[in-house]
């Protein structure tokens, strides 16, 4: 019986059982959208990636990303996981001369560029994803948004706007005053959050503060979902890109390169390298970088 290969990859980490897990299904050409959605619900990860076949030696792949609830146009940790899976499965290889491997992933919202660099001694390759030029959306009322997370407007960093920002997937950016406020945050009104999301312009909320979970980090974040999606995403690449654009645009960062941390309080510590190109008022691109670790390989039955 023909089996479709799949891998479970922990992204944004060099250690197994940390970072953010993602299921990656290879050779997915014959799976229609409805079946992909059912499989994403079965894997029950924050996202599942489906990769179509490509000609041997090709550096271009058609990929789709699904949460348990819906397809999304762009996501960060599935990109890191997909490229890690392609390398592990021998579908692509780093150049022998040590130069970067440049890939194109054709997503539902259009192509993105991915640069893969050899890792340091004993470390996996570093995957750099170039996200889309940021789009700044609606500004939201703190007195409406903060109670959805069991917080008050006083928990917001003074003067910080709550704003939707997209570098491919629109996310609600909420900059809190400190780590204590961030750790108190929780989805206090799931129905209210789902209703507010349905009437607004964002996919999911990203709450964060300045200062890392460790001395190496510059930001610390949490990312929440509503059922049937998981309640909290360990490490969120697309939202980290939007967060970077928000922080740079609103002058909360002194450097266009920084380290974002997430997942530490969930026991799934993850690290995202971030680069921003362009002036604050006209950002040209946001790149996020990370590594991945293959945790599991298997096969899907061909008679699905």
Coordinates of C-alpha atoms in Angstrom, one line a residue, residues 82-184:
X82 CA 9.0 22.3 6.1
X83 CA 12.5 23.2 5.1
X84 CA 14.0 21.1 7.9
X85 CA 11.8 18.2 6.7
X86 CA 12.9 18.6 3.1
X87 CA 16.6 18.6 4.1
X88 CA 16.1 15.6 6.4
X89 CA 14.2 13.6 3.6
X90 CA 16.9 14.4 1.1
X91 CA 14.6 16.4 -1.1
X92 CA 17.1 19.3 -1.1
X93 CA 20.7 19.6 0.1
X94 CA 23.0 22.4 1.2
X95 CA 25.7 23.3 -1.4
X96 CA 29.0 21.5 -0.9
X97 CA 30.9 24.8 -1.0
X98 CA 29.2 26.1 2.2
X99 CA 27.1 28.8 0.3
X100 CA 23.5 29.3 1.2
X101 CA 20.7 27.2 -0.3
X102 CA 18.0 29.5 -1.7
X103 CA 14.4 28.1 -1.9
X104 CA 11.1 29.4 -3.1
X105 CA 8.0 28.2 -1.3
X106 CA 4.8 28.8 -3.3
X107 CA 2.2 29.5 -0.6
X108 CA -1.5 30.3 -1.1
X109 CA -0.8 34.0 -0.8
X110 CA 2.2 33.9 -3.3
X111 CA 5.9 33.0 -3.2
X112 CA 8.3 33.6 -0.3
X113 CA 12.0 33.3 -0.3
X114 CA 13.9 31.0 2.2
X115 CA 17.6 31.1 2.7
X116 CA 19.3 28.1 4.4
X117 CA 22.7 28.4 5.9
X118 CA 25.0 25.7 7.3
X119 CA 24.7 25.4 11.1
X120 CA 27.6 25.8 13.5
X121 CA 29.5 22.7 14.5
X122 CA 27.0 20.1 15.6
X123 CA 24.0 22.4 15.1
X124 CA 21.2 22.1 12.4
X125 CA 21.1 24.5 9.5
X126 CA 19.7 28.0 10.1
X127 CA 16.5 28.7 8.0
X128 CA 15.8 32.3 7.2
X129 CA 12.3 33.2 6.0
X130 CA 11.6 36.5 4.3
X131 CA 8.1 37.5 5.1
X132 CA 5.9 40.0 3.2
X133 CA 6.2 43.8 3.5
X134 CA 4.3 44.8 6.6
X135 CA 0.8 46.1 6.4
X136 CA -0.5 48.1 9.4
X137 CA -4.2 47.7 10.0
X138 CA -6.8 48.8 12.5
X139 CA -6.0 50.3 15.9
X140 CA -8.1 48.7 18.7
X141 CA -9.6 50.1 21.9
X142 CA -7.7 48.9 25.0
X143 CA -10.9 48.8 27.1
X144 CA -12.4 46.3 24.6
X145 CA -9.3 44.1 24.0
X146 CA -7.6 43.8 27.4
X147 CA -10.5 42.3 29.3
X148 CA -10.7 39.4 26.8
X149 CA -7.3 38.3 28.3
X150 CA -8.2 39.0 32.0
X151 CA -6.2 42.2 31.9
X152 CA -7.0 46.0 32.2
X153 CA -5.8 48.9 30.2
X154 CA -3.3 49.6 33.0
X155 CA -1.5 46.4 31.9
X156 CA -0.7 47.9 28.5
X157 CA 2.7 49.7 28.1
X158 CA 1.7 53.3 28.4
X159 CA 1.1 54.9 25.0
X160 CA 1.4 51.7 23.1
X161 CA -1.3 51.2 20.4
X162 CA -3.1 47.9 20.1
X163 CA -2.8 47.4 16.3
X164 CA -3.3 44.7 13.7
X165 CA 0.0 44.1 11.7
X166 CA 0.5 41.6 8.9
X167 CA 3.7 40.3 7.3
X168 CA 1.6 37.7 5.6
X169 CA -1.0 36.8 8.2
X170 CA -2.7 39.7 10.1
X171 CA -2.1 39.4 13.9
X172 CA -3.3 41.6 16.8
X173 CA -0.3 43.2 18.5
X174 CA -0.6 44.0 22.2
X175 CA 2.5 45.4 23.9
X176 CA 2.2 44.9 27.7
X177 CA 4.1 46.9 30.3
X178 CA 6.0 44.0 31.9
X179 CA 6.5 40.2 32.2
X180 CA 4.1 40.1 35.2
X181 CA 1.2 41.3 33.1
X182 CA 2.2 38.9 30.3
X183 CA 2.2 36.0 32.6
X184 CA -1.2 36.9 34.0

